Structures are given as structure tokens and as C-alpha cells.
PDB file of C-alpha atoms in Angstrom:
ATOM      1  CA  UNK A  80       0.000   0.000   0.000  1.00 87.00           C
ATOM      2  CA  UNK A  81       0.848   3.696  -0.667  1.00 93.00           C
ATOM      3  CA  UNK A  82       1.543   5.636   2.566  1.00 95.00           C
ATOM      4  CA  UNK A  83       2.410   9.656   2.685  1.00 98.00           C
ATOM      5  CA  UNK A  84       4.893  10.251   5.676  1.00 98.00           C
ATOM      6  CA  UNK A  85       5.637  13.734   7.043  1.00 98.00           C
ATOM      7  CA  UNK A  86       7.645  14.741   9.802  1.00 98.00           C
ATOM      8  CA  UNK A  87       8.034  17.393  12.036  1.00 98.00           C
ATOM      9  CA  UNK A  88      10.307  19.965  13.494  1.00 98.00           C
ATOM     10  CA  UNK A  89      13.148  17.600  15.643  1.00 97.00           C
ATOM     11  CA  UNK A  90      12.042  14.573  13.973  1.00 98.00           C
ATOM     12  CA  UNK A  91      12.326  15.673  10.442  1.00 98.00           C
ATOM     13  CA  UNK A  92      15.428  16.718  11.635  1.00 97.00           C
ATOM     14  CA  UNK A  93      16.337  13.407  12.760  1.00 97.00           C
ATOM     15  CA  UNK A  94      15.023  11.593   9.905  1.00 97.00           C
ATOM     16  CA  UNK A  95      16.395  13.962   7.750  1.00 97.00           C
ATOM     17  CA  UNK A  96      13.560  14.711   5.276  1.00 98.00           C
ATOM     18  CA  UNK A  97      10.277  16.768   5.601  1.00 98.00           C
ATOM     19  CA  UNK A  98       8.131  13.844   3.580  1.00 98.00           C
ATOM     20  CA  UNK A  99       8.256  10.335   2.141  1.00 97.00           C
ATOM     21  CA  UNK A 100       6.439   8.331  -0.068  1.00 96.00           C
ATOM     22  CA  UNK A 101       6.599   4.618   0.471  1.00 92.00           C
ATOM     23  CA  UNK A 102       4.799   1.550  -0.628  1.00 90.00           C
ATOM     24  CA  UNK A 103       4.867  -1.081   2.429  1.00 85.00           C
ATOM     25  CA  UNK A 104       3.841  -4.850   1.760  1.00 78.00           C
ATOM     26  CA  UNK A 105       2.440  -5.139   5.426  1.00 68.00           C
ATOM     27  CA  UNK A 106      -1.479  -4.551   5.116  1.00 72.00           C
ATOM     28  CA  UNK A 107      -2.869  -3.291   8.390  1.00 78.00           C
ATOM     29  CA  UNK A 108       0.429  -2.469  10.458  1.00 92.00           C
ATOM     30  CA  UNK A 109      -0.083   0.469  12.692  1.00 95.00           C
ATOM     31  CA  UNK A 110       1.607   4.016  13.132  1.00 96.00           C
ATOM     32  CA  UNK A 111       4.580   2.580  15.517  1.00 96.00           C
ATOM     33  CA  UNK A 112       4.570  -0.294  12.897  1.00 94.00           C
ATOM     34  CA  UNK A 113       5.185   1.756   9.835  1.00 95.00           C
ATOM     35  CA  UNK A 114       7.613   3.912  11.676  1.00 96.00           C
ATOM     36  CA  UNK A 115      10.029   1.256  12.516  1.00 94.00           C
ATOM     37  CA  UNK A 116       9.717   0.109   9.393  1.00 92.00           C
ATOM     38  CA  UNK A 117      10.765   3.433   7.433  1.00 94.00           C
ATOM     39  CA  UNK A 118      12.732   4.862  10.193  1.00 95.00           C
ATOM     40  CA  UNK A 119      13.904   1.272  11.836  1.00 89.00           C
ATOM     41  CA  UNK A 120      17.460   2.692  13.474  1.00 93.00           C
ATOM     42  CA  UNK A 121      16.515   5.881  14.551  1.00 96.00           C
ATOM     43  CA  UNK A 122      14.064   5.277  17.915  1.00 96.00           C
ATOM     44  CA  UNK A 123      10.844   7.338  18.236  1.00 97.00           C
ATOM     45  CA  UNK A 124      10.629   8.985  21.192  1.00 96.00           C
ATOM     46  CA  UNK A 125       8.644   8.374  23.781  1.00 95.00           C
ATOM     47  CA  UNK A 126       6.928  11.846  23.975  1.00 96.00           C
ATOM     48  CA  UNK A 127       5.977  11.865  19.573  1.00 97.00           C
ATOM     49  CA  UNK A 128       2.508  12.562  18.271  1.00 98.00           C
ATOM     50  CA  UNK A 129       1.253  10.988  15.432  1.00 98.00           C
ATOM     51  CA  UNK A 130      -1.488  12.398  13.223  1.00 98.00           C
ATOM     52  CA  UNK A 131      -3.317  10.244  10.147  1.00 98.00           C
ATOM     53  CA  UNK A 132      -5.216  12.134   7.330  1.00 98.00           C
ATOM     54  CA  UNK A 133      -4.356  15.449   9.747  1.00 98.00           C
ATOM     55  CA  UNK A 134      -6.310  14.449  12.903  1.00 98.00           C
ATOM     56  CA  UNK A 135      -4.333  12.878  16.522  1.00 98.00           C
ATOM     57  CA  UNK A 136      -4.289   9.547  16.683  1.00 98.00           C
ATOM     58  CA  UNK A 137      -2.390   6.604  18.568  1.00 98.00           C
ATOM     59  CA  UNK A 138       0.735   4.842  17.541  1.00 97.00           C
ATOM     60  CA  UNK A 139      -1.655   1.429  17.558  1.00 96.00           C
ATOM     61  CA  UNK A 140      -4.004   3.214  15.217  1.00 97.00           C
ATOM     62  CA  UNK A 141      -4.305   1.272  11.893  1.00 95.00           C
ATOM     63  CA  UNK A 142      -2.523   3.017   8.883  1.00 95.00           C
ATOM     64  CA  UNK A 143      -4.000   2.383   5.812  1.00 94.00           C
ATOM     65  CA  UNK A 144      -3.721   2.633   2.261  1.00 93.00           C
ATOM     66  CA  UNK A 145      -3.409   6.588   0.790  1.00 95.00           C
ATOM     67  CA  UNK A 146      -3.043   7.592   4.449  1.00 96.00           C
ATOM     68  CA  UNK A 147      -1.217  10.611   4.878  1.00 98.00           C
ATOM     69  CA  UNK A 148       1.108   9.672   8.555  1.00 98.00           C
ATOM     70  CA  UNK A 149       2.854  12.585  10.431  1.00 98.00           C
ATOM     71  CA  UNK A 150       4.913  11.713  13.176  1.00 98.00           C
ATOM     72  CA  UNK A 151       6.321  14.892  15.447  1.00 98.00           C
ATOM     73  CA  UNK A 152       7.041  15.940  18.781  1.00 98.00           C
ATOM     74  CA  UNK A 153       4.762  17.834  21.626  1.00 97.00           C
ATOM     75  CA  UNK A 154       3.436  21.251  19.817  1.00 98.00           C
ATOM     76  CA  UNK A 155       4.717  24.603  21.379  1.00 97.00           C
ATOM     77  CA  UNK A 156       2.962  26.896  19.099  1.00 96.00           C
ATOM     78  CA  UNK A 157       0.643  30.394  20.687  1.00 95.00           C
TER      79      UNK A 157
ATOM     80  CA  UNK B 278     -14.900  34.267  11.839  1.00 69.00           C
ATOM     81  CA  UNK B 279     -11.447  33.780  10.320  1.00 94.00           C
ATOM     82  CA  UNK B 280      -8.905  31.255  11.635  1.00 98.00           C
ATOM     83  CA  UNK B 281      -5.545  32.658   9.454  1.00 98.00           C
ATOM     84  CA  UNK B 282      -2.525  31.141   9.534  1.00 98.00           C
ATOM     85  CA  UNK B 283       0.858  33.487   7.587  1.00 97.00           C
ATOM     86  CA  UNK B 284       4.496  33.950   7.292  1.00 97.00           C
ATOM     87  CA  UNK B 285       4.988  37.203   7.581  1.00 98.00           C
ATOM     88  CA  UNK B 286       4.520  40.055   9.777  1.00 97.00           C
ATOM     89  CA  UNK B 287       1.671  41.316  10.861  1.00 97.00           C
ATOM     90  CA  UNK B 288      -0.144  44.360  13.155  1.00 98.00           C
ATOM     91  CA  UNK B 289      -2.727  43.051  15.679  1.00 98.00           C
ATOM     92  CA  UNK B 290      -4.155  46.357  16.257  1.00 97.00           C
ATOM     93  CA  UNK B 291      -4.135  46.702  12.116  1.00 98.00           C
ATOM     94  CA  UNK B 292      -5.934  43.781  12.108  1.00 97.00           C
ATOM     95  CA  UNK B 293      -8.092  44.160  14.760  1.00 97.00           C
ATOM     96  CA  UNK B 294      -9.466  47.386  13.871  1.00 97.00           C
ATOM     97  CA  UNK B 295      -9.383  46.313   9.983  1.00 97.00           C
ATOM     98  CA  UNK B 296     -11.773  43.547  11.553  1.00 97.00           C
ATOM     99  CA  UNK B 297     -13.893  45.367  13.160  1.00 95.00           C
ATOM    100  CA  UNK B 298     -14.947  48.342  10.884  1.00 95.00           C
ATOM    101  CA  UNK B 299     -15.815  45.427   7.882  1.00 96.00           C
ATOM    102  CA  UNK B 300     -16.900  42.743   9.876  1.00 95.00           C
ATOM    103  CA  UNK B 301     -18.589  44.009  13.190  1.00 96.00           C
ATOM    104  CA  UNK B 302     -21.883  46.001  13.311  1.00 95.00           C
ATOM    105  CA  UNK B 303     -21.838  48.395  15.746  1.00 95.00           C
ATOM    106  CA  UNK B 304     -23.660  48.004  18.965  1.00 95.00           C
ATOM    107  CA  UNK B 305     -23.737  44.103  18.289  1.00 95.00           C
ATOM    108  CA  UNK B 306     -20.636  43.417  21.332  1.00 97.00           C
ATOM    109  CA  UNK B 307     -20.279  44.460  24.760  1.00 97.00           C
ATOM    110  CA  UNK B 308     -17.262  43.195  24.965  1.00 98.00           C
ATOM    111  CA  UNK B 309     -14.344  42.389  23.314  1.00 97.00           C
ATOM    112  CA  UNK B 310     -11.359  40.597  24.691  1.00 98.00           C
ATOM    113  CA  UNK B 311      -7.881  40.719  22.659  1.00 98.00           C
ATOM    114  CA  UNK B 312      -4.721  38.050  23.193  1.00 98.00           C
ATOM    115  CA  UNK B 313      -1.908  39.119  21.732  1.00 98.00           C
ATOM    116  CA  UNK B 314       1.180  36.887  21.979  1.00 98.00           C
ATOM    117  CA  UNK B 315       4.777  38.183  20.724  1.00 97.00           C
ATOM    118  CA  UNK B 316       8.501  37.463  20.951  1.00 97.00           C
ATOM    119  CA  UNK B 317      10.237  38.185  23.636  1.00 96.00           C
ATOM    120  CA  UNK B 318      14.000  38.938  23.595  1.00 95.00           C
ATOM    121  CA  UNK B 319      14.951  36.783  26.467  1.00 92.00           C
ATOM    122  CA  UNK B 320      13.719  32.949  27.238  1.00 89.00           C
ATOM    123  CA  UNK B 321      15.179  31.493  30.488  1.00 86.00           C
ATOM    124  CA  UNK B 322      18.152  34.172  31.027  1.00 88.00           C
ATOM    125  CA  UNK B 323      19.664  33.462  27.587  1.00 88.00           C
ATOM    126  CA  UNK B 324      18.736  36.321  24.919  1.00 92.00           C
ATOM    127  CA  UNK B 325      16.476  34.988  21.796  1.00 94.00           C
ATOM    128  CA  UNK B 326      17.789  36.495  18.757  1.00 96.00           C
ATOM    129  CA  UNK B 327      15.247  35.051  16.668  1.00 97.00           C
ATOM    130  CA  UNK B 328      12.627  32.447  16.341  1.00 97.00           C
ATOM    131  CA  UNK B 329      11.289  29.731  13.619  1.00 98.00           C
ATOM    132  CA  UNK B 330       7.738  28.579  14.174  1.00 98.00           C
ATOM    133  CA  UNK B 331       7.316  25.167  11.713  1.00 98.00           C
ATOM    134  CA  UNK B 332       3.896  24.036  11.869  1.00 98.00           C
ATOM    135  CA  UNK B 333       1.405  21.626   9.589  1.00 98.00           C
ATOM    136  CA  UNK B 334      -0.779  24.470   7.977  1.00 98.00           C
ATOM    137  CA  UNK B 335      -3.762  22.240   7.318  1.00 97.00           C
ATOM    138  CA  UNK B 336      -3.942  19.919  10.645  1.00 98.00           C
ATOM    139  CA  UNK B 337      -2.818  23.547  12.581  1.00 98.00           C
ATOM    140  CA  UNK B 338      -6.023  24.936  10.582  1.00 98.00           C
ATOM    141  CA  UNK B 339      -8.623  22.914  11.619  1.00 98.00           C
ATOM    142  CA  UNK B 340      -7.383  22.243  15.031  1.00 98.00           C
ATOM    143  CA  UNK B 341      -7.647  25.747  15.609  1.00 98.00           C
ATOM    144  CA  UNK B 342     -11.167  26.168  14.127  1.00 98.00           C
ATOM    145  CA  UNK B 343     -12.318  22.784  16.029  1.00 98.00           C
ATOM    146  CA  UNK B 344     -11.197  24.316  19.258  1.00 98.00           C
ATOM    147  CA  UNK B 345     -12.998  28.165  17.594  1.00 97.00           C
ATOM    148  CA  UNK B 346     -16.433  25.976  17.050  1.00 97.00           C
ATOM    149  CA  UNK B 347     -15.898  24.085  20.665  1.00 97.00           C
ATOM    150  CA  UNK B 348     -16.096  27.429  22.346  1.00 97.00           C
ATOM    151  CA  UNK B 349     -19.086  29.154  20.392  1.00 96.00           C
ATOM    152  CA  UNK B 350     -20.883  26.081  21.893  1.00 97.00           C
ATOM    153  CA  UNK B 351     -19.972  27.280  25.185  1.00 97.00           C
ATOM    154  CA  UNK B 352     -20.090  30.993  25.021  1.00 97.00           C
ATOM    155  CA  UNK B 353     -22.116  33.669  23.329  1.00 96.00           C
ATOM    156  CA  UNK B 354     -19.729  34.942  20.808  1.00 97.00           C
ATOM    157  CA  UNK B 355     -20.389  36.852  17.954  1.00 97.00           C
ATOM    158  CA  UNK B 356     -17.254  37.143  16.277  1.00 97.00           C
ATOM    159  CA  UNK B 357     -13.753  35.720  16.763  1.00 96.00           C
ATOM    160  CA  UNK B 358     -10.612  36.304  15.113  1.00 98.00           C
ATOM    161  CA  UNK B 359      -7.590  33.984  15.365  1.00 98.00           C
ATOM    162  CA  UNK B 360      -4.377  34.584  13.711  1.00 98.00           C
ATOM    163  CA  UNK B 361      -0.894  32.439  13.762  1.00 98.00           C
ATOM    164  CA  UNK B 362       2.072  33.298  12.300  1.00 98.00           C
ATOM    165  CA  UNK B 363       5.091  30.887  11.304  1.00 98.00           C
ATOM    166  CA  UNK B 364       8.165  31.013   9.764  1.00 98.00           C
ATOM    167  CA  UNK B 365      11.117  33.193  10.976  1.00 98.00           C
ATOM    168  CA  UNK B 366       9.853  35.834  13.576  1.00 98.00           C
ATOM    169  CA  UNK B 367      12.128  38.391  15.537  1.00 97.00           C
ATOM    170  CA  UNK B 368      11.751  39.816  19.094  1.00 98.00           C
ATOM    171  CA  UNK B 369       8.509  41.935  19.415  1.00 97.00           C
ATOM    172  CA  UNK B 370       6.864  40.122  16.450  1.00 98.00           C
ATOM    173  CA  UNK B 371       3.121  39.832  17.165  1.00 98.00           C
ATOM    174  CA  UNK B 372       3.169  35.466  17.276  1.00 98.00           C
ATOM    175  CA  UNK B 373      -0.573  34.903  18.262  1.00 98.00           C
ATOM    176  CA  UNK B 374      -3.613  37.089  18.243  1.00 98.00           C
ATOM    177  CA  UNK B 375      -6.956  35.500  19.817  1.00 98.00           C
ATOM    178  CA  UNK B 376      -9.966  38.068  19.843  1.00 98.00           C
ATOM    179  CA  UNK B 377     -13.394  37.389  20.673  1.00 98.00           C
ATOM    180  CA  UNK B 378     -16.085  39.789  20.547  1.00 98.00           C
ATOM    181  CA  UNK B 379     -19.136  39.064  22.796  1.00 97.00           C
ATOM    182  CA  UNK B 380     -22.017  40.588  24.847  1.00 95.00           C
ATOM    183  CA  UNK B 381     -20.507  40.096  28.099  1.00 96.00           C
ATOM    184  CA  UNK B 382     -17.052  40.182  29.186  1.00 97.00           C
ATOM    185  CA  UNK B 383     -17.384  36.693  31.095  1.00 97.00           C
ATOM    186  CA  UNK B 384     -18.360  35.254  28.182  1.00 97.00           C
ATOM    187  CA  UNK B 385     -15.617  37.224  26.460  1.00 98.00           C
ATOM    188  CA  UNK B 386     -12.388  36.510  28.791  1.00 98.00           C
ATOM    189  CA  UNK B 387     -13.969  32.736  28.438  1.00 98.00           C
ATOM    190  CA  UNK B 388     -14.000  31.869  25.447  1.00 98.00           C
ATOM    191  CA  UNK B 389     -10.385  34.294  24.739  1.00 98.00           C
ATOM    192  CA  UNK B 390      -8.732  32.116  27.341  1.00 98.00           C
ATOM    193  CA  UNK B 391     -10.279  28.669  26.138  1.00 98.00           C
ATOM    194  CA  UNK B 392      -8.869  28.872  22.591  1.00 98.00           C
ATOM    195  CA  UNK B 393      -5.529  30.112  23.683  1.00 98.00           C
ATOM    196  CA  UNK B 394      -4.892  27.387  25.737  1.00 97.00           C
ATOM    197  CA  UNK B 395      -6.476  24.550  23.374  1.00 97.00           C
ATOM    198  CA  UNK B 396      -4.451  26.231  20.316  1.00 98.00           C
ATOM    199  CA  UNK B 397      -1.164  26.205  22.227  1.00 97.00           C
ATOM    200  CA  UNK B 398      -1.990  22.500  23.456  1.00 96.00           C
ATOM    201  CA  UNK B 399      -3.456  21.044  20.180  1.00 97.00           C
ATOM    202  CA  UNK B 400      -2.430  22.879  17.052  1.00 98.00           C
ATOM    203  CA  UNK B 401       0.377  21.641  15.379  1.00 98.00           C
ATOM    204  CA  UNK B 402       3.361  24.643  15.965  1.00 98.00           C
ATOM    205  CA  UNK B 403       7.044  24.025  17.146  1.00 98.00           C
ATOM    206  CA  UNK B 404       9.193  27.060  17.975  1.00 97.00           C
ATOM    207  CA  UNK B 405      12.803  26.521  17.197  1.00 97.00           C
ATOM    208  CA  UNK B 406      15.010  29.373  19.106  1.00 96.00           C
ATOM    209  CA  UNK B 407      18.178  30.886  17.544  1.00 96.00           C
ATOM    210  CA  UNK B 408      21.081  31.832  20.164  1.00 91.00           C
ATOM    211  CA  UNK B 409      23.819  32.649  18.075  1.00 85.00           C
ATOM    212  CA  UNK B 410      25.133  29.677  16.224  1.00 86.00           C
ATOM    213  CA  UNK B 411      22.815  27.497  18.525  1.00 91.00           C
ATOM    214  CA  UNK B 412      19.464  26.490  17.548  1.00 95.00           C
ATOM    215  CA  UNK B 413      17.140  24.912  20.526  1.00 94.00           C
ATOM    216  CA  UNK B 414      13.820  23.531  20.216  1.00 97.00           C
ATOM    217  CA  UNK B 415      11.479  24.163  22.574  1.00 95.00           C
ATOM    218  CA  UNK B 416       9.533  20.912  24.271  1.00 89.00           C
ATOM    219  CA  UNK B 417       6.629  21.938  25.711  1.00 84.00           C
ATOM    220  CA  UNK B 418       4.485  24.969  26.450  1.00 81.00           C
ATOM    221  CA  UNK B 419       3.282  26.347  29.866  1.00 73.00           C
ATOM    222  CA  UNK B 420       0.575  25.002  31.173  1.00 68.00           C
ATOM    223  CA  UNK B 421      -2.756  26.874  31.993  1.00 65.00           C
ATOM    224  CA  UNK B 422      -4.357  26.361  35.249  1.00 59.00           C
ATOM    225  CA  UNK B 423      -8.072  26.570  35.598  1.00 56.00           C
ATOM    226  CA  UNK B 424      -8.717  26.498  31.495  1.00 63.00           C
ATOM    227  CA  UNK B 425     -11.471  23.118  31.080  1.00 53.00           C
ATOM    228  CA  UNK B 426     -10.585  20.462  28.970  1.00 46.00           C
ATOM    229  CA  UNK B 427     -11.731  19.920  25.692  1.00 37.00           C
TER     230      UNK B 427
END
């Protein structure tokens, strides 16, 4: 399946790029799933968000195919 | 009742009074309750000389106008007005401007302090600080007592 990934602020800056696209075999893996997948030797701290299609959800949420993933870390905006 | 999101510079009281001559009838608000947030020059003893705000325009978007519709459920407002900027700011740059025109000022300082505190807990912004050569990321925001929870 097709998967849009964006990152964040200190994660982009640890993964080193603002967006991905990637085509994954696994159907159904979740948000911590597809991370360690992509991202599998750089560790995703404990304190990250993760949004799909733009709205919070959990790192066991179910990504699937088209989803746009964004994986960052606690907002400070205001 | 504009949520707006920019990159550059902008005047609060500009805005505000831009606002209210084309978009407020007069009479309509007995109160009206501004929250401007800028830049300062100093952040924990060590001078800012500048600040990047990243953010995810459309998730910061309709965070900001979910938290905007949560509070016209709770108070009587007639008009609000939220802007955001991002980008590269400098000290004294307005950052935040949250103004809420209502009947009442209860209703007004309310509904002001709700969406501050949801949009600086929810919406999707990250300040990165510039000292010099060192860039610092900021983890968290301070917390508001006494503001309910969405």
C-alpha cells in the first residue's frame, strides 16, 4: 500500500527529510509499525505525536492505504 | 470568523481594527477581549535572537477552528478572530492574536482564554530558538491552570 509520511520539526530533523512516499507490503500495520519500518534505526521517542489524514491519533491506530502519517514531537505553538 | 494562519509580519491592532470596521456592526458586542502573543528577547536568562515557528498548515487549521467551534458552543460569541504566524519571527513580532467579541465580558475573557490554551496544546506549531550559532527547540508549552478540557 501507498503511505504519505511527514515529519516534524526535531524529527524531520532526525530523519532527515520533511516527507516520504513509500509503498509497504504489510497490510494493516499500525503508526509505531510503519515507523520502525521506514525509520527502523533511529528510535521514536517516547513523547511523539502521530497524526493520520491530519487528525491525533495513537501509535496502535491502523494506517491504511493513501493515508497521509505525520509523526512529530509535543506542539509549542501560541 | 477567520482562523488565518501566515508567514509574515503582521499588526494586531491593524488587524483588529481592519476587523472590526468590515466585519462588526456596531452596537452588536459588549465586549471584546484581545490576546496578543509576541517574541520576547529573552527565554530562560539566555537572549532569543530570533525564532522559527514550523507548523502543519492544514492539521494547525482545523485544530484551531475545532477548538474556535468548541467554544461558540460554550459561550455567546459573535465574532472571533484567530491569527498564527510561522516562519522566521524576531523579538517583538506579534506570534498569536486570539480576539473574541461578545455581549458580556465573562463570556468574552472565556471563550479568549479557552482557545488560547487549546491552540497552544493542540495545534500543530514548534518554535525553534536561535542563540547565536545554537538552535534549541522548545519541548513543551506552559501550562494553563483553571482552562477546562476539551
Amino acid at each position: 500500500m501507498s503511505i504519505t509520511i511527514k515529519y516534524f520539526a526535531s524529527l524531520r530533523e532526525a530523519v532527515g527529510q520533511a516527507e516520504q512516499q513509500c509503498q509497504i507490503s504489510a497490510v494493516g500495520c499500525n503508526a509505531a509499525e510503519l515507523w520502525a519500518q521506514i525509520n527502523g534505526s533511529i528510535a521514536l521517542p517516547d513523547n511523539s505525536l502521530v497524526a493520520i489524514n491530519k487528525n491525533y491519533a495513537s501509535l496502535d491506530a491502523r494506517v491504511n492505504d493513501g493515508d497521509e502519517v505525520a509523526f512529530f514531537p509535543p506542539v509549542t505553538g501560541g | 470568523m477567520p482562523v488565518i494562519l501566515q508567514d509574515f509580519e503582521f499588526s494586531p491592532y491593524q488587524r483588529l481594527q481592519e476587523y472590526e470596521e468590515q466585519c462588526c456592526k456596531p452596537g452588536e458586542s459588549g465586549a471584546t477581549v484581545n490576546f496578543i502573543g509576541s517574541l520576547r528577547d529573552m527565554h530562560e536568562g539566555s537572549p532569543v535572537e530570533a525564532m522559527t515557528i514550523e507548523c502543519y498548515p492544514d492539521m494547525a487549521l482545523q485544530e484551531i477552528e475545532q477548538v474556535c467551534e468548541e467554544s461558540a458552543k460554550q459561550w455567546q460569541i459573535h465574532h472571533f478572530l484567530v491569527m498564527h504566524r510561522y516562519g522566521r519571527v524576531e523579538p517583538g513580532d506579534a506570534l498569536v492574536l486570539v480576539a473574541i467579541w461578545s455581549t458580556h465580558r465573562q463570556q468574552a475573557f472565556d471563550a479568549c482564554r479557552y482557545i488560547i490554551h487549546h491552540l497552544k496544546h493542540k495545534a500543530p506549531f514548534w518554535k525553534q530558538e536561535h542563540h547565536g550559532d545554537n538552535n534549541r527547540w522548545l519541548e513543551s508549552n506552559t501550562n494553563d491552570e483553571g482552562v477546562g478540557q476539551c
